Amino acid sequence: MLIKLAGPVGLEQPGRPPRHLSSAQAQVAFARLVVERAHGTGRDELADTVWPDGLPDTWASALRSVVSRVRAFVTEQDAAEDALVAQGGRYLLRLPADVTVDIEQAEAAVGRAAEAYAAQAFADAGRFAADAVACLERPFLPESAGGWVTETRERLLELLVTGLETAGLAACATGDDRAALRFADSAVRRAPLRESAHRTLMAAHVAAGNRAQALGAYHDLRRVLADELGVDPAPETQAVYLDLLGGPAAPVLPAPRRGRRATAAPFVGRGAELARLAECWEHAGRGDTHVVLIAGEPGIGKTRLATAAARRVGGAGGTVLHGRGDAAAREPYQPLLDAVRGFLAAAGDDAGGEALRAGRAALAAPAEDTLAAALAAAARDRPVLLLLDDLHAAGEAALRLVRDAVARRDGARLLVVATAPAPGPWPDPFAATVRDLDREGWLTRITLTGLGETDAVALARDVVPDGAFGRVPPAHRLVADTAGNPHLLLEVLRAVAAGPGDRGEPAPRVPRGVGEHLTARLAGLDHAPRQLLTAAAVAGPVFELDVTADAAELEPDRAMDCLETLVAAGLVREAPGEGGYRFTHDLLRRALYERATEDRRRFLHTRLADAIEQRRAGRIGPYSEALARHWAAGATPHGDQRAVRWGWRAAVRLAEEGALDEAVRLHRQALDHVPAADAEMRGEAQTNLGLAQLHAGHPGSAQTLFDGALQALHSGRLGVAAQAAIGLAGAVRDEPALRSEAAAVVSTLLDRVTGGDPGDPGDLGVVDDLTLGRLLARHVALGGVVAERTRATAAAMQAVVRELSQLEGPDHAERRAVLADDAAALAAELGDGRAQLLAAHHRAMAAETVGDCPARERALAALGAAVRAAGDDPVGDALILEHRVATAVAHGRFADAEETARRAGDGGAGGAGIFPAPGTMAGRQMHVAAWLRAMTWTDPGRRRPDIAQAVEQSLATLLAGERGLPHLTVRALATGAQPLPPGDEWLHVGGLLGLGAVELGDRTTAEALRELFAPYADLNCGVGYRSYVGPMAFHLGRLSVVVGDWSAAERHLTAALAMLGERGAQPWIALALRSLADALQGRDRAGDRASAAALRAEAATTLTSLGIR
């Protein structure tokens, strides 16, 4: 199997036509999974790769849809197991051993080509390199963006240029002059600043006998380097040039470029700013004298930008003068005197001319008039760029002279380029000068911001040698930590390049240069702002002023003044949408945190935790993770119960939000803080950790739960031991090494709870009936036997069934499925037919809700078996008939559905605790069929004065053309003015609401429903297996079309089509295709109209064949 990632993404297998992925999202996900298949890709990293501009609200379900498409693409139809699996919070792509990947082949070929060239096997080198180039010239994921894609493209470009160079040199050696020039030209076009490519081009020209063109290529390179970087060619390039000058003998061919050396700080980016400065210089050359003020925070590159512009001016024949403001200078005109001194030194003592005479006169008698005359004379002779660094630090006299020189406008061609800190607390004279220049229209402002990800990668490639490049953090992380500040970026990259110290010790987490930068930034701050800033650094990436002020022991008014000082200094900024403030550069926050002593950090963490508990007592939930972090970091060395309990609380909250790996981390952290003498808490902590590991799919959960169960048993915590035993019995299904130990633990615990001897009541009061029922079920699953049906076992069975009825609805499907399996095992052991029917019902309901079709079919088979075993069972018969109606409607077999619905009877009084009552959903499913066919349905059952009936009636009224009352009903439910029915009916009514809202076409109602439905994007609408109203993704996609959110519409409808295709629900597939066509038509990008027309034609054919409008 050959996987192609360069060019069209696809698979090629012998004897089969090539297959390709059409979705850009699936392509980029597949590409990363292939590249990282050795160790897997984290769920969060994969989501960031698929949606680099920000995750959608329902990204978890959308990611599952993308992964499903990739899994279906790469897994063979007859494969025994999936090629793409989720394990421990990561996705692993398991490919056959003989699989090859085109870009990996190309990388290996580039290496072999260099080795062959070094061994003077030039023909082999050329063949290997040409093969690599043919692959790497194809674009990599051209429709995708983001940090990982950009970094991979950069790496592949590096390989491509190296391959082109090797191919060119090999062609020179074998006498293929045309190929050599073609490869070398391509290398130079792709990497115009790469000297090794230019040397290859020079060698190709020499090999072709074009010595003059080789010299021209050198001069082209020299000009490019001077214009872009202000530097000369490297010594090795100059050596090639000198060889060319020496005579016609061909120089020795250079070796292919094998790696980069670490270089001095390069100048990258700032293309727009350089263009603006060039435009200002052009205007100055025409007599438009003015000032360009380059402002920005320390380290942002103000002087580098001004110097780069000055080098360009000097290279083009202009005069460059340079001075620097100094608040401690003794001479009032210090920066101007420095500029004139430099001008005279460059000219030499014997040079003449008006400008030089005026300059000497100014130095002999420094005064405003003599210095002004010197500047004017120089600027009349030729255009002058006067670069004044740190102009804000200059004295009033120097500032006045600059203002007057610009105001004279007496034929001088002068451009003043000044640098200063970002606007803020400027000295009064400088601020007044800026206002005057601005008011007169003589000022151009350039405010520098941080470098972007592309420039950060370029900087890394120029600074970090090849051998260390793998240690460079991702571009988005670099920019997030430094805010793109070039100085901070360079410090980070230099630390990466330096690697471990001389003795192998790891490099500090924050480079030393960053600490020095922080010291300079803090130098002008008073004690109180520093105090607040240190507390903020401990608080974390985002801090709230009132809580942080309490920790810093500052009164509110004083804290507000300090905050304003820090904002003005550019150290912190507001964090819109995050409820507080954050450091402008997170790297400085970490540096300040590391600078504090360990005791100081522990003290501040504790103060912050106390402040949160006091100030946020009424809404403490969202702060549980922060409290867990602060109590853990502030914990006493020998254990801290507060750290343990807040760790548990935060872990539970994160698990509910789907952050399972983070929940495991917090439980592990909590275990570390259990006091050594507290055996009871240790058993509970081990149990919590093991259950979190089990839930997250982490290996080792069985061992953790085994240890927790033993600890809890021996410390008398039978309730905790029971939870550990239940989890352990589940864990050994995947980790069978401890299966016998799990059986022994469960058996021992049951003996303790129920009494090991006849007449012994045991400790029944310690473990509730539900937990006992689950223990008994796990005992049976592990091969145990429930000896007899006692009052305790009967109560346990009833408790499990009762708990199942409390888990109805969209929020507990996973727990409902697990408990239903327990109920089925226990009911079968006890011979309880009614409980077996209910267990199968609940298992099928849970499976259908989450779209697990195989599990649903197994549960329905168990339901059928229970019905047959019971003989005449109206409840079971009614449930099965309802499922048949739902299935017929989903497949478009409306006549079969109508006939079956007419036969559906009453499920009996009470329906065995099942709601809605068995038998009632068949008629309600026909309302959905009526909507699909734009027809009406008369329900033979009794009318129900409830919410569901109102929604069904509204849908029918909408089809008849009436909007008023239906809109009232739909709007009230969408906005929460009237609650949706609880339990299993929620998703059914939700699906009907989605249909009605789209019929209404009201954007605000559609948006309200999108917000309501977003948490359930990956579920099915309906009363479990008893009715079907399409996937929630279908409704979210159609609602997104109504509000004009085309990308969300495409994402949801694509996911819906995958779910519907698995079910074979042709009517819903056709409607989803039609809605997707509407989304593409609305987006109207290149090719969208043609795609929309094709989708509509496909949908129309299906709908016509089914007799649907």
mmCIF file of N, CA and C in Angstrom, residues 614-652:
data_model
loop_
_atom_site.group_PDB
_atom_site.id
_atom_site.type_symbol
_atom_site.label_atom_id
_atom_site.label_comp_id
_atom_site.label_asym_id
_atom_site.label_seq_id
_atom_site.Cartn_x
_atom_site.Cartn_y
_atom_site.Cartn_z
ATOM 1 N N GLN A 614 -13.442 32.682 49.404
ATOM 2 C CA GLN A 614 -14.205 33.735 50.081
ATOM 3 C C GLN A 614 -15.010 34.571 49.097
ATOM 4 N N ARG A 615 -14.401 34.967 47.997
ATOM 5 C CA ARG A 615 -15.059 35.887 47.069
ATOM 6 C C ARG A 615 -15.979 35.181 46.081
ATOM 7 N N ARG A 616 -15.787 33.903 45.837
ATOM 8 C CA ARG A 616 -16.592 33.200 44.831
ATOM 9 C C ARG A 616 -17.409 32.081 45.477
ATOM 10 N N ALA A 617 -17.729 32.239 46.730
ATOM 11 C CA ALA A 617 -18.429 31.174 47.458
ATOM 12 C C ALA A 617 -19.757 30.818 46.811
ATOM 13 N N GLY A 618 -20.430 31.801 46.222
ATOM 14 C CA GLY A 618 -21.733 31.537 45.622
ATOM 15 C C GLY A 618 -21.675 30.862 44.275
ATOM 16 N N ARG A 619 -20.530 30.857 43.632
ATOM 17 C CA ARG A 619 -20.393 30.210 42.315
ATOM 18 C C ARG A 619 -18.994 29.587 42.217
ATOM 19 N N ILE A 620 -18.754 28.675 43.110
ATOM 20 C CA ILE A 620 -17.419 28.102 43.247
ATOM 21 C C ILE A 620 -17.104 27.070 42.174
ATOM 22 N N GLY A 621 -18.133 26.474 41.538
ATOM 23 C CA GLY A 621 -17.914 25.380 40.593
ATOM 24 C C GLY A 621 -16.906 25.679 39.507
ATOM 25 N N PRO A 622 -17.073 26.780 38.775
ATOM 26 C CA PRO A 622 -16.123 27.057 37.691
ATOM 27 C C PRO A 622 -14.685 27.275 38.163
ATOM 28 N N TYR A 623 -14.485 27.482 39.465
ATOM 29 C CA TYR A 623 -13.142 27.729 39.990
ATOM 30 C C TYR A 623 -12.500 26.477 40.573
ATOM 31 N N SER A 624 -13.161 25.331 40.417
ATOM 32 C CA SER A 624 -12.649 24.119 41.057
ATOM 33 C C SER A 624 -11.267 23.745 40.533
ATOM 34 N N GLU A 625 -11.021 23.896 39.240
ATOM 35 C CA GLU A 625 -9.709 23.535 38.704
ATOM 36 C C GLU A 625 -8.634 24.479 39.232
ATOM 37 N N ALA A 626 -8.950 25.788 39.311
ATOM 38 C CA ALA A 626 -7.979 26.741 39.860
ATOM 39 C C ALA A 626 -7.701 26.434 41.317
ATOM 40 N N LEU A 627 -8.739 26.112 42.068
ATOM 41 C CA LEU A 627 -8.538 25.789 43.473
ATOM 42 C C LEU A 627 -7.699 24.522 43.639
ATOM 43 N N ALA A 628 -7.940 23.539 42.782
ATOM 44 C CA ALA A 628 -7.132 22.318 42.844
ATOM 45 C C ALA A 628 -5.660 22.646 42.586
ATOM 46 N N ARG A 629 -5.412 23.511 41.620
ATOM 47 C CA ARG A 629 -4.028 23.872 41.298
ATOM 48 C C ARG A 629 -3.386 24.649 42.444
ATOM 49 N N HIS A 630 -4.107 25.622 42.990
ATOM 50 C CA HIS A 630 -3.518 26.442 44.050
ATOM 51 C C HIS A 630 -3.302 25.645 45.335
ATOM 52 N N TRP A 631 -4.289 24.825 45.734
ATOM 53 C CA TRP A 631 -4.107 24.050 46.946
ATOM 54 C C TRP A 631 -2.995 23.014 46.778
ATOM 55 N N ALA A 632 -2.867 22.461 45.571
ATOM 56 C CA ALA A 632 -1.788 21.486 45.343
ATOM 57 C C ALA A 632 -0.428 22.175 45.395
ATOM 58 N N ALA A 633 -0.325 23.349 44.753
ATOM 59 C CA ALA A 633 0.959 24.054 44.739
ATOM 60 C C ALA A 633 1.298 24.646 46.105
ATOM 61 N N GLY A 634 0.257 24.919 46.913
ATOM 62 C CA GLY A 634 0.498 25.471 48.237
ATOM 63 C C GLY A 634 0.450 24.442 49.343
ATOM 64 N N ALA A 635 0.382 23.186 48.972
ATOM 65 C CA ALA A 635 0.182 22.128 49.967
ATOM 66 C C ALA A 635 1.392 21.984 50.878
ATOM 67 N N THR A 636 1.109 21.552 52.082
ATOM 68 C CA THR A 636 2.195 21.255 53.008
ATOM 69 C C THR A 636 2.920 19.992 52.544
ATOM 70 N N PRO A 637 4.197 19.866 52.840
ATOM 71 C CA PRO A 637 4.999 18.771 52.257
ATOM 72 C C PRO A 637 4.528 17.373 52.607
ATOM 73 N N HIS A 638 3.876 17.158 53.757
ATOM 74 C CA HIS A 638 3.542 15.795 54.185
ATOM 75 C C HIS A 638 2.068 15.447 53.959
ATOM 76 N N GLY A 639 1.419 16.119 53.015
ATOM 77 C CA GLY A 639 0.036 15.805 52.698
ATOM 78 C C GLY A 639 -0.900 16.940 53.074
ATOM 79 N N ASP A 640 -1.934 17.094 52.282
ATOM 80 C CA ASP A 640 -2.862 18.204 52.511
ATOM 81 C C ASP A 640 -4.238 17.763 52.021
ATOM 82 N N GLN A 641 -5.181 17.597 52.929
ATOM 83 C CA GLN A 641 -6.512 17.115 52.552
ATOM 84 C C GLN A 641 -7.242 18.092 51.639
ATOM 85 N N ARG A 642 -6.995 19.404 51.798
ATOM 86 C CA ARG A 642 -7.652 20.373 50.917
ATOM 87 C C ARG A 642 -7.206 20.179 49.474
ATOM 88 N N ALA A 643 -5.932 19.917 49.275
ATOM 89 C CA ALA A 643 -5.432 19.658 47.924
ATOM 90 C C ALA A 643 -6.065 18.409 47.338
ATOM 91 N N VAL A 644 -6.275 17.406 48.171
ATOM 92 C CA VAL A 644 -6.880 16.156 47.712
ATOM 93 C C VAL A 644 -8.328 16.381 47.299
ATOM 94 N N ARG A 645 -9.095 16.995 48.179
ATOM 95 C CA ARG A 645 -10.534 17.119 47.929
ATOM 96 C C ARG A 645 -10.833 18.079 46.768
ATOM 97 N N TRP A 646 -10.081 19.161 46.637
ATOM 98 C CA TRP A 646 -10.302 20.049 45.493
ATOM 99 C C TRP A 646 -9.819 19.398 44.192
ATOM 100 N N GLY A 647 -8.802 18.549 44.283
ATOM 101 C CA GLY A 647 -8.394 17.796 43.095
ATOM 102 C C GLY A 647 -9.495 16.875 42.623
ATOM 103 N N TRP A 648 -10.147 16.190 43.573
ATOM 104 C CA TRP A 648 -11.277 15.318 43.203
ATOM 105 C C TRP A 648 -12.396 16.124 42.559
ATOM 106 N N ARG A 649 -12.731 17.242 43.183
ATOM 107 C CA ARG A 649 -13.861 18.034 42.682
ATOM 108 C C ARG A 649 -13.582 18.560 41.277
ATOM 109 N N ALA A 650 -12.367 19.044 41.054
ATOM 110 C CA ALA A 650 -12.021 19.549 39.730
ATOM 111 C C ALA A 650 -11.998 18.429 38.692
ATOM 112 N N ALA A 651 -11.514 17.253 39.101
ATOM 113 C CA ALA A 651 -11.449 16.123 38.173
ATOM 114 C C ALA A 651 -12.846 15.692 37.739
ATOM 115 N N VAL A 652 -13.783 15.667 38.664
ATOM 116 C CA VAL A 652 -15.162 15.302 38.311
ATOM 117 C C VAL A 652 -15.726 16.285 37.293
#
